[in-house]
Amino acid sequence: MLIDQYKLVKENVKAACEKAGRDPKEVTVIAVSKTKPLSMIEELMDCGVMDFGENKVQEIMKKYEEIKSPVRWHMIGHFQTNKVKYIVDKVALVHSVDSVKLARQISKEALKHKIQVPVLIQVNLAREETKSGFMEEELFGALEEISRLPGVLVQGLMQIAPFVENPENNRVYFRRMRQLFVDIKEKNFDNIAMNILSMGMTNDYQVAVEEGSTMVRVGTGIFGERDYNK
Ligand SMILES: *Cc1c(COP(=O)(O)O)cnc(C)c1O
């Protein structure tokens, strides 16, 4: 049963919290349902799971239409500014703000809809060419610009750590992210809250939680392997 997989993830999060002296209530598990059918999402919803992650605008729109119940959709993937209008009013949190241009467009659409859009700023700490996100040295400048945009509520930071065999190898990146998170918090920028630290995936979420993650994004570990050829 899917819910057993989900519960196992929750158990592992709890164990990681205990190890680190943290309260498990501080950590939200996002069930990353990309490529997975509605039936699987509904199976989890029926057990009370509310937070689902998707990385494609089209897929969020489709699933949003089909699932009428109030679940929280998390946009976790890179997307184009011209697609912002399709999802700003549908998602609970945009994890993947990776340019000032994207933030500006979110602001524009937020004003149109008269809403506030909670976002996270994606940081590419490992400087991987294949991944988006701000470089560490760009981060403070970007935060300053984004903090001035009406309708955009910065809630924290997000990181996609490198794919590694041994999750211990990502500990340095999680620790560094947590440090940045704390540094920014202490600077008390106007309009910038640091409440959410989104890091950790199937392969490394326990280590991420030990290092301070407050949102883990788990796909394979709940739903099984993804099949992109369907
Ligand atoms: C797909 C995806 C995940 C989940 O990956 P798993 O390894 O299957 O847990 C997490 N975050 C982002 C940004 C993703 O695109």
CSV table of N, CA, C and O in Angstrom, one decimal, residues 15-133:
chain,number,residue,atom,x,y,z
A,15,ALA,N,12.9,9.6,13.0
A,15,ALA,CA,14.2,9.1,13.5
A,15,ALA,C,15.3,10.1,13.3
A,15,ALA,O,16.1,10.3,14.2
A,16,ALA,N,15.3,10.7,12.1
A,16,ALA,CA,16.4,11.7,11.8
A,16,ALA,C,16.2,12.9,12.8
A,16,ALA,O,17.2,13.5,13.2
A,17,CYS,N,15.0,13.3,13.1
A,17,CYS,CA,14.7,14.4,14.0
A,17,CYS,C,15.2,14.1,15.4
A,17,CYS,O,15.9,14.9,16.0
A,18,GLU,N,14.9,12.9,15.8
A,18,GLU,CA,15.4,12.5,17.1
A,18,GLU,C,16.9,12.5,17.2
A,18,GLU,O,17.5,13.0,18.2
A,19,LYS,N,17.5,12.0,16.2
A,19,LYS,CA,19.0,12.0,16.1
A,19,LYS,C,19.6,13.4,16.3
A,19,LYS,O,20.6,13.6,16.9
A,20,ALA,N,18.8,14.4,15.7
A,20,ALA,CA,19.3,15.7,15.6
A,20,ALA,C,18.7,16.6,16.7
A,20,ALA,O,19.0,17.8,16.8
A,21,GLY,N,17.9,16.0,17.6
A,21,GLY,CA,17.3,16.8,18.7
A,21,GLY,C,16.3,17.8,18.1
A,21,GLY,O,16.1,18.9,18.7
A,22,ARG,N,15.6,17.4,17.1
A,22,ARG,CA,14.6,18.3,16.5
A,22,ARG,C,13.2,17.7,16.7
A,22,ARG,O,13.0,16.6,16.9
A,23,ASP,N,12.2,18.6,16.6
A,23,ASP,CA,10.8,18.2,16.7
A,23,ASP,C,10.3,17.8,15.3
A,23,ASP,O,10.3,18.6,14.4
A,24,PRO,N,9.8,16.6,15.2
A,24,PRO,CA,9.3,16.1,13.9
A,24,PRO,C,8.2,17.0,13.3
A,24,PRO,O,8.0,17.0,12.1
A,25,LYS,N,7.5,17.7,14.1
A,25,LYS,CA,6.5,18.6,13.6
A,25,LYS,C,7.0,19.7,12.8
A,25,LYS,O,6.3,20.3,12.0
A,26,GLU,N,8.3,20.0,12.9
A,26,GLU,CA,8.9,21.0,12.1
A,26,GLU,C,9.1,20.6,10.6
A,26,GLU,O,9.5,21.4,9.8
A,27,VAL,N,8.9,19.3,10.3
A,27,VAL,CA,9.3,18.8,9.0
A,27,VAL,C,8.0,18.3,8.2
A,27,VAL,O,7.3,17.5,8.7
A,28,THR,N,7.8,18.9,7.0
A,28,THR,CA,6.7,18.5,6.2
A,28,THR,C,7.2,17.6,5.1
A,28,THR,O,8.2,17.9,4.5
A,29,VAL,N,6.5,16.5,4.9
A,29,VAL,CA,6.9,15.6,3.8
A,29,VAL,C,6.0,16.0,2.6
A,29,VAL,O,4.8,15.9,2.6
A,30,ILE,N,6.6,16.3,1.5
A,30,ILE,CA,5.9,16.6,0.2
A,30,ILE,C,5.9,15.3,-0.6
A,30,ILE,O,7.0,14.8,-0.9
A,31,ALA,N,4.8,14.8,-0.9
A,31,ALA,CA,4.7,13.6,-1.8
A,31,ALA,C,4.8,14.0,-3.3
A,31,ALA,O,3.9,14.7,-3.8
A,32,VAL,N,6.0,13.7,-3.9
A,32,VAL,CA,6.2,14.2,-5.2
A,32,VAL,C,5.6,13.2,-6.2
A,32,VAL,O,6.1,12.1,-6.5
A,33,SER,N,4.4,13.7,-6.8
A,33,SER,CA,3.6,12.8,-7.6
A,33,SER,C,3.7,13.0,-9.1
A,33,SER,O,2.9,12.5,-9.8
A,34,LYS,N,4.8,13.7,-9.5
A,34,LYS,CA,5.0,13.9,-10.9
A,34,LYS,C,5.0,12.5,-11.7
A,34,LYS,O,5.6,11.6,-11.1
A,35,THR,N,4.4,12.5,-12.8
A,35,THR,CA,4.2,11.3,-13.7
A,35,THR,C,3.3,10.3,-13.1
A,35,THR,O,2.9,9.3,-13.8
A,36,LYS,N,2.8,10.5,-11.9
A,36,LYS,CA,2.0,9.4,-11.3
A,36,LYS,C,0.5,9.8,-11.4
A,36,LYS,O,0.1,10.9,-11.5
A,37,PRO,N,-0.3,8.7,-11.6
A,37,PRO,CA,-1.8,8.9,-11.9
A,37,PRO,C,-2.6,9.5,-10.7
A,37,PRO,O,-2.2,9.3,-9.5
A,38,LEU,N,-3.7,10.0,-11.0
A,38,LEU,CA,-4.6,10.6,-10.0
A,38,LEU,C,-5.0,9.5,-9.0
A,38,LEU,O,-5.1,9.8,-7.8
A,39,SER,N,-5.2,8.3,-9.4
A,39,SER,CA,-5.6,7.2,-8.5
A,39,SER,C,-4.6,7.1,-7.3
A,39,SER,O,-5.0,6.9,-6.2
A,40,MET,N,-3.3,7.3,-7.6
A,40,MET,CA,-2.4,7.1,-6.5
A,40,MET,C,-2.4,8.4,-5.6
A,40,MET,O,-2.3,8.2,-4.4
A,41,ILE,N,-2.6,9.5,-6.2
A,41,ILE,CA,-2.7,10.7,-5.4
A,41,ILE,C,-4.0,10.6,-4.5
A,41,ILE,O,-3.9,10.9,-3.3
A,42,GLU,N,-5.1,10.1,-5.0
A,42,GLU,CA,-6.3,10.0,-4.3
A,42,GLU,C,-6.2,9.0,-3.1
A,42,GLU,O,-6.7,9.2,-2.0
A,43,GLU,N,-5.4,8.0,-3.4
A,43,GLU,CA,-5.2,6.9,-2.4
A,43,GLU,C,-4.5,7.6,-1.1
A,43,GLU,O,-4.9,7.3,0.0
A,44,LEU,N,-3.6,8.5,-1.4
A,44,LEU,CA,-2.9,9.1,-0.3
A,44,LEU,C,-3.8,10.2,0.4
A,44,LEU,O,-3.9,10.3,1.6
A,45,MET,N,-4.5,10.9,-0.5
A,45,MET,CA,-5.5,11.9,0.0
A,45,MET,C,-6.5,11.3,1.0
A,45,MET,O,-6.8,11.9,2.0
A,46,ASP,N,-6.9,10.1,0.6
A,46,ASP,CA,-7.9,9.4,1.5
A,46,ASP,C,-7.4,9.1,2.9
A,46,ASP,O,-8.1,8.9,3.8
A,47,CYS,N,-6.0,9.1,2.9
A,47,CYS,CA,-5.4,8.8,4.2
A,47,CYS,C,-4.9,10.1,4.9
A,47,CYS,O,-4.2,10.1,5.9
A,48,GLY,N,-5.3,11.2,4.3
A,48,GLY,CA,-5.1,12.5,4.9
A,48,GLY,C,-3.8,13.3,4.5
A,48,GLY,O,-3.4,14.3,5.0
A,49,VAL,N,-3.2,12.7,3.4
A,49,VAL,CA,-2.0,13.4,2.9
A,49,VAL,C,-2.5,14.6,2.1
A,49,VAL,O,-3.4,14.5,1.3
A,50,MET,N,-1.8,15.8,2.3
A,50,MET,CA,-2.3,17.1,1.8
A,50,MET,C,-1.3,17.7,0.8
A,50,MET,O,-1.7,18.6,0.1
A,51,ASP,N,0.0,17.4,1.0
A,51,ASP,CA,1.0,18.1,0.2
A,51,ASP,C,1.6,17.3,-0.9
A,51,ASP,O,2.2,16.3,-0.7
A,52,PHE,N,1.4,17.8,-2.1
A,52,PHE,CA,1.9,17.1,-3.3
A,52,PHE,C,2.8,18.0,-4.2
A,52,PHE,O,2.5,19.2,-4.3
A,53,GLY,N,3.9,17.4,-4.7
A,53,GLY,CA,4.8,18.2,-5.5
A,53,GLY,C,4.8,17.8,-6.9
A,53,GLY,O,4.7,16.6,-7.2
A,54,GLU,N,4.9,18.8,-7.8
A,54,GLU,CA,4.9,18.5,-9.3
A,54,GLU,C,5.9,19.4,-9.9
A,54,GLU,O,6.2,20.5,-9.3
A,55,ASN,N,6.5,19.0,-11.0
A,55,ASN,CA,7.5,19.9,-11.6
A,55,ASN,C,7.2,20.4,-13.0
A,55,ASN,O,8.0,21.0,-13.6
A,56,LYS,N,6.0,20.1,-13.4
A,56,LYS,CA,5.6,20.6,-14.8
A,56,LYS,C,4.2,21.4,-14.7
A,56,LYS,O,3.3,20.9,-14.0
A,57,VAL,N,4.2,22.6,-15.3
A,57,VAL,CA,3.1,23.4,-15.3
A,57,VAL,C,1.8,22.7,-15.8
A,57,VAL,O,0.8,22.7,-15.2
A,58,GLN,N,2.0,22.1,-17.0
A,58,GLN,CA,0.9,21.3,-17.6
A,58,GLN,C,0.3,20.3,-16.6
A,58,GLN,O,-0.9,20.1,-16.5
A,59,GLU,N,1.2,19.6,-16.0
A,59,GLU,CA,0.7,18.5,-15.1
A,59,GLU,C,0.0,19.0,-13.9
A,59,GLU,O,-1.0,18.5,-13.4
A,60,ILE,N,0.5,20.1,-13.3
A,60,ILE,CA,-0.2,20.8,-12.2
A,60,ILE,C,-1.6,21.2,-12.6
A,60,ILE,O,-2.6,20.9,-11.9
A,61,MET,N,-1.7,21.8,-13.8
A,61,MET,CA,-3.0,22.3,-14.3
A,61,MET,C,-4.0,21.2,-14.4
A,61,MET,O,-5.1,21.3,-14.0
A,62,LYS,N,-3.5,20.1,-15.0
A,62,LYS,CA,-4.4,19.0,-15.3
A,62,LYS,C,-4.9,18.4,-13.9
A,62,LYS,O,-6.1,18.2,-13.7
A,63,LYS,N,-3.9,18.1,-13.1
A,63,LYS,CA,-4.3,17.5,-11.8
A,63,LYS,C,-5.1,18.4,-10.9
A,63,LYS,O,-6.0,18.0,-10.2
A,64,TYR,N,-4.8,19.7,-11.0
A,64,TYR,CA,-5.6,20.7,-10.2
A,64,TYR,C,-7.1,20.6,-10.6
A,64,TYR,O,-8.0,20.7,-9.8
A,65,GLU,N,-7.3,20.5,-11.9
A,65,GLU,CA,-8.7,20.5,-12.5
A,65,GLU,C,-9.4,19.2,-12.0
A,65,GLU,O,-10.6,19.2,-11.7
A,66,GLU,N,-8.6,18.1,-12.0
A,66,GLU,CA,-9.3,16.8,-11.8
A,66,GLU,C,-9.5,16.5,-10.4
A,66,GLU,O,-10.4,15.8,-10.0
A,67,ILE,N,-8.6,17.0,-9.5
A,67,ILE,CA,-8.8,16.8,-8.1
A,67,ILE,C,-9.5,17.9,-7.4
A,67,ILE,O,-8.9,19.0,-7.3
A,68,LYS,N,-10.7,17.7,-7.0
A,68,LYS,CA,-11.4,18.9,-6.6
A,68,LYS,C,-11.1,19.2,-5.1
A,68,LYS,O,-11.3,20.4,-4.7
A,69,SER,N,-10.7,18.2,-4.4
A,69,SER,CA,-10.5,18.5,-2.9
A,69,SER,C,-9.3,19.4,-2.7
A,69,SER,O,-8.4,19.6,-3.6
A,70,PRO,N,-9.3,20.1,-1.6
A,70,PRO,CA,-8.3,21.1,-1.3
A,70,PRO,C,-7.0,20.5,-0.9
A,70,PRO,O,-6.7,20.4,0.3
A,71,VAL,N,-6.2,20.1,-1.8
A,71,VAL,CA,-4.8,19.7,-1.5
A,71,VAL,C,-3.9,20.8,-1.7
A,71,VAL,O,-4.3,21.8,-2.4
A,72,ARG,N,-2.7,20.7,-1.2
A,72,ARG,CA,-1.7,21.8,-1.5
A,72,ARG,C,-0.7,21.3,-2.6
A,72,ARG,O,0.0,20.4,-2.4
A,73,TRP,N,-0.7,22.1,-3.7
A,73,TRP,CA,0.2,21.7,-4.8
A,73,TRP,C,1.5,22.5,-4.6
A,73,TRP,O,1.5,23.8,-4.4
A,74,HIS,N,2.6,21.9,-4.7
A,74,HIS,CA,3.9,22.5,-4.6
A,74,HIS,C,4.6,22.5,-6.0
A,74,HIS,O,4.8,21.4,-6.5
A,75,MET,N,4.9,23.6,-6.5
A,75,MET,CA,5.7,23.7,-7.8
A,75,MET,C,7.1,23.6,-7.4
A,75,MET,O,7.7,24.4,-6.8
A,76,ILE,N,7.8,22.5,-7.9
A,76,ILE,CA,9.2,22.2,-7.5
A,76,ILE,C,10.1,22.3,-8.6
A,76,ILE,O,11.3,22.1,-8.4
A,77,GLY,N,9.6,22.5,-9.8
A,77,GLY,CA,10.5,22.4,-11.0
A,77,GLY,C,10.7,23.8,-11.7
A,77,GLY,O,10.0,24.7,-11.4
A,78,HIS,N,11.8,23.8,-12.5
A,78,HIS,CA,12.1,25.0,-13.2
A,78,HIS,C,10.9,25.3,-14.2
A,78,HIS,O,10.5,24.3,-14.9
A,79,PHE,N,10.5,26.5,-14.4
A,79,PHE,CA,9.5,26.8,-15.4
A,79,PHE,C,9.7,28.2,-16.0
A,79,PHE,O,10.3,29.0,-15.4
A,80,GLN,N,9.1,28.4,-17.2
A,80,GLN,CA,9.2,29.6,-17.9
A,80,GLN,C,8.3,30.7,-17.4
A,80,GLN,O,7.2,30.5,-16.9
A,81,THR,N,8.8,32.0,-17.5
A,81,THR,CA,8.0,33.1,-17.1
A,81,THR,C,6.6,33.1,-17.8
A,81,THR,O,5.7,33.5,-17.1
A,82,ASN,N,6.6,32.7,-19.0
A,82,ASN,CA,5.3,32.8,-19.7
A,82,ASN,C,4.3,31.8,-19.2
A,82,ASN,O,3.1,31.8,-19.6
A,83,LYS,N,4.7,30.9,-18.3
A,83,LYS,CA,3.8,29.9,-17.8
A,83,LYS,C,3.3,30.3,-16.4
A,83,LYS,O,2.4,29.6,-15.8
A,84,VAL,N,3.8,31.4,-15.9
A,84,VAL,CA,3.5,31.8,-14.5
A,84,VAL,C,2.0,31.9,-14.3
A,84,VAL,O,1.4,31.5,-13.4
A,85,LYS,N,1.4,32.5,-15.4
A,85,LYS,CA,0.0,32.9,-15.3
A,85,LYS,C,-0.9,31.7,-15.1
A,85,LYS,O,-2.0,31.8,-14.5
A,86,TYR,N,-0.5,30.5,-15.5
A,86,TYR,CA,-1.3,29.3,-15.4
A,86,TYR,C,-1.4,28.7,-14.0
A,86,TYR,O,-2.3,28.0,-13.7
A,87,ILE,N,-0.4,29.0,-13.2
A,87,ILE,CA,-0.4,28.3,-11.9
A,87,ILE,C,-0.3,29.2,-10.6
A,87,ILE,O,-0.5,28.7,-9.5
A,88,VAL,N,-0.1,30.5,-10.8
A,88,VAL,CA,0.1,31.4,-9.6
A,88,VAL,C,-1.1,31.2,-8.6
A,88,VAL,O,-0.8,31.3,-7.4
A,89,ASP,N,-2.2,31.1,-9.1
A,89,ASP,CA,-3.4,31.0,-8.2
A,89,ASP,C,-3.8,29.6,-7.8
A,89,ASP,O,-4.8,29.3,-7.2
A,90,LYS,N,-2.9,28.6,-8.2
A,90,LYS,CA,-3.3,27.2,-8.0
A,90,LYS,C,-2.3,26.5,-7.0
A,90,LYS,O,-2.6,25.5,-6.4
A,91,VAL,N,-1.1,27.1,-6.8
A,91,VAL,CA,-0.2,26.4,-6.0
A,91,VAL,C,0.0,27.1,-4.6
A,91,VAL,O,-0.2,28.3,-4.4
A,92,ALA,N,0.3,26.2,-3.6
A,92,ALA,CA,0.4,26.7,-2.3
A,92,ALA,C,1.8,27.3,-2.0
A,92,ALA,O,2.0,28.2,-1.2
A,93,LEU,N,2.8,26.8,-2.8
A,93,LEU,CA,4.2,27.3,-2.6
A,93,LEU,C,4.9,27.0,-3.9
A,93,LEU,O,4.9,25.9,-4.5
A,94,VAL,N,5.6,28.0,-4.4
A,94,VAL,CA,6.6,27.8,-5.5
A,94,VAL,C,8.0,27.6,-4.9
A,94,VAL,O,8.5,28.6,-4.4
A,95,HIS,N,8.5,26.4,-5.1
A,95,HIS,CA,9.8,26.2,-4.5
A,95,HIS,C,11.0,26.6,-5.4
A,95,HIS,O,12.1,26.7,-4.9
A,96,SER,N,10.7,26.8,-6.6
A,96,SER,CA,11.8,26.9,-7.6
A,96,SER,C,11.9,28.3,-8.3
A,96,SER,O,12.1,28.4,-9.5
A,97,VAL,N,11.9,29.3,-7.5
A,97,VAL,CA,12.2,30.7,-8.0
A,97,VAL,C,13.7,30.8,-8.2
A,97,VAL,O,14.5,30.8,-7.3
A,98,ASP,N,14.1,30.8,-9.5
A,98,ASP,CA,15.6,30.7,-9.8
A,98,ASP,C,16.1,31.9,-10.6
A,98,ASP,O,17.2,31.8,-11.1
A,99,SER,N,15.2,32.9,-10.8
A,99,SER,CA,15.7,34.1,-11.4
A,99,SER,C,14.9,35.3,-10.9
A,99,SER,O,13.7,35.1,-10.5
A,100,VAL,N,15.4,36.5,-11.0
A,100,VAL,CA,14.7,37.7,-10.6
A,100,VAL,C,13.5,37.9,-11.6
A,100,VAL,O,12.4,38.3,-11.3
A,101,LYS,N,13.8,37.6,-12.9
A,101,LYS,CA,12.8,37.7,-13.9
A,101,LYS,C,11.6,36.9,-13.6
A,101,LYS,O,10.4,37.3,-13.7
A,102,LEU,N,11.8,35.6,-13.1
A,102,LEU,CA,10.6,34.8,-12.8
A,102,LEU,C,9.9,35.4,-11.6
A,102,LEU,O,8.6,35.5,-11.6
A,103,ALA,N,10.6,35.9,-10.6
A,103,ALA,CA,9.9,36.5,-9.5
A,103,ALA,C,9.1,37.8,-9.9
A,103,ALA,O,8.0,38.0,-9.4
A,104,ARG,N,9.7,38.5,-10.8
A,104,ARG,CA,8.9,39.7,-11.3
A,104,ARG,C,7.6,39.3,-12.0
A,104,ARG,O,6.6,39.9,-11.8
A,105,GLN,N,7.7,38.2,-12.7
A,105,GLN,CA,6.5,37.8,-13.4
A,105,GLN,C,5.4,37.3,-12.4
A,105,GLN,O,4.2,37.5,-12.5
A,106,ILE,N,5.9,36.6,-11.4
A,106,ILE,CA,5.0,36.1,-10.3
A,106,ILE,C,4.3,37.3,-9.7
A,106,ILE,O,3.1,37.3,-9.4
A,107,SER,N,5.1,38.4,-9.4
A,107,SER,CA,4.6,39.6,-8.8
A,107,SER,C,3.5,40.2,-9.7
A,107,SER,O,2.4,40.5,-9.2
A,108,LYS,N,3.8,40.2,-11.0
A,108,LYS,CA,2.8,40.8,-11.9
A,108,LYS,C,1.5,40.0,-11.9
A,108,LYS,O,0.4,40.6,-11.8
A,109,GLU,N,1.6,38.7,-12.0
A,109,GLU,CA,0.4,37.9,-12.0
A,109,GLU,C,-0.3,37.9,-10.6
A,109,GLU,O,-1.5,37.9,-10.5
A,110,ALA,N,0.5,38.0,-9.6
A,110,ALA,CA,-0.1,38.0,-8.2
A,110,ALA,C,-1.0,39.3,-8.1
A,110,ALA,O,-2.1,39.2,-7.5
A,111,LEU,N,-0.5,40.4,-8.6
A,111,LEU,CA,-1.2,41.6,-8.5
A,111,LEU,C,-2.5,41.5,-9.3
A,111,LEU,O,-3.6,42.0,-8.8
A,112,LYS,N,-2.5,40.9,-10.5
A,112,LYS,CA,-3.7,40.7,-11.3
A,112,LYS,C,-4.7,40.0,-10.5
A,112,LYS,O,-5.9,40.3,-10.6
A,113,HIS,N,-4.3,38.9,-9.8
A,113,HIS,CA,-5.2,38.1,-9.1
A,113,HIS,C,-5.5,38.6,-7.7
A,113,HIS,O,-6.3,38.0,-7.0
A,114,LYS,N,-4.8,39.7,-7.3
A,114,LYS,CA,-4.9,40.2,-6.0
A,114,LYS,C,-4.6,39.1,-4.9
A,114,LYS,O,-5.4,38.9,-3.9
A,115,ILE,N,-3.5,38.4,-5.1
A,115,ILE,CA,-3.1,37.4,-4.1
A,115,ILE,C,-1.7,37.6,-3.8
A,115,ILE,O,-1.0,38.4,-4.4
A,116,GLN,N,-1.3,36.9,-2.7
A,116,GLN,CA,0.1,36.9,-2.3
A,116,GLN,C,0.6,35.5,-2.6
A,116,GLN,O,0.0,34.5,-2.2
A,117,VAL,N,1.7,35.4,-3.3
A,117,VAL,CA,2.2,34.0,-3.7
A,117,VAL,C,3.5,33.7,-2.8
A,117,VAL,O,4.5,34.3,-2.9
A,118,PRO,N,3.4,32.7,-2.0
A,118,PRO,CA,4.5,32.2,-1.2
A,118,PRO,C,5.5,31.5,-2.1
A,118,PRO,O,5.2,30.7,-2.9
A,119,VAL,N,6.8,31.9,-2.0
A,119,VAL,CA,7.8,31.3,-2.8
A,119,VAL,C,9.1,31.0,-2.0
A,119,VAL,O,9.3,31.5,-0.9
A,120,LEU,N,9.9,30.1,-2.5
A,120,LEU,CA,11.2,29.8,-2.0
A,120,LEU,C,12.2,30.2,-3.1
A,120,LEU,O,11.9,30.1,-4.2
A,121,ILE,N,13.4,30.5,-2.6
A,121,ILE,CA,14.4,30.9,-3.6
A,121,ILE,C,15.4,29.7,-3.7
A,121,ILE,O,15.9,29.2,-2.7
A,122,GLN,N,15.5,29.2,-5.0
A,122,GLN,CA,16.3,28.1,-5.2
A,122,GLN,C,17.8,28.5,-5.3
A,122,GLN,O,18.2,29.4,-6.0
A,123,VAL,N,18.6,27.7,-4.6
A,123,VAL,CA,20.1,28.0,-4.6
A,123,VAL,C,20.8,26.8,-5.1
A,123,VAL,O,20.6,25.6,-4.8
A,124,ASN,N,21.7,27.1,-6.0
A,124,ASN,CA,22.5,26.0,-6.7
A,124,ASN,C,23.9,26.0,-6.0
A,124,ASN,O,24.9,26.4,-6.5
A,125,LEU,N,23.9,25.5,-4.8
A,125,LEU,CA,25.1,25.5,-4.0
A,125,LEU,C,26.3,24.7,-4.6
A,125,LEU,O,27.4,25.1,-4.5
A,126,ALA,N,25.9,23.6,-5.2
A,126,ALA,CA,27.0,22.7,-5.7
A,126,ALA,C,27.4,23.2,-7.1
A,126,ALA,O,28.3,22.6,-7.7
A,127,ARG,N,26.8,24.3,-7.6
A,127,ARG,CA,27.2,24.9,-8.8
A,127,ARG,C,27.1,23.9,-10.0
A,127,ARG,O,28.0,23.9,-10.9
A,128,GLU,N,26.0,23.2,-10.0
A,128,GLU,CA,25.9,22.2,-11.1
A,128,GLU,C,25.3,22.8,-12.3
A,128,GLU,O,24.3,23.5,-12.3
A,129,GLU,N,25.9,22.6,-13.5
A,129,GLU,CA,25.5,23.3,-14.7
A,129,GLU,C,24.1,22.8,-15.1
A,129,GLU,O,23.3,23.5,-15.8
A,130,THR,N,23.8,21.5,-14.8
A,130,THR,CA,22.5,20.9,-15.2
A,130,THR,C,21.3,21.4,-14.3
A,130,THR,O,20.2,21.1,-14.6
A,131,LYS,N,21.6,22.2,-13.3
A,131,LYS,CA,20.6,22.6,-12.4
A,131,LYS,C,20.4,24.1,-12.4
A,131,LYS,O,21.4,24.8,-12.6
A,132,SER,N,19.2,24.6,-12.1
A,132,SER,CA,19.0,26.0,-12.0
A,132,SER,C,19.1,26.4,-10.6
A,132,SER,O,19.4,25.7,-9.7
A,133,GLY,N,18.9,27.7,-10.4
A,133,GLY,CA,19.0,28.3,-9.0
A,133,GLY,C,20.1,29.3,-9.0
A,133,GLY,O,20.9,29.4,-9.9
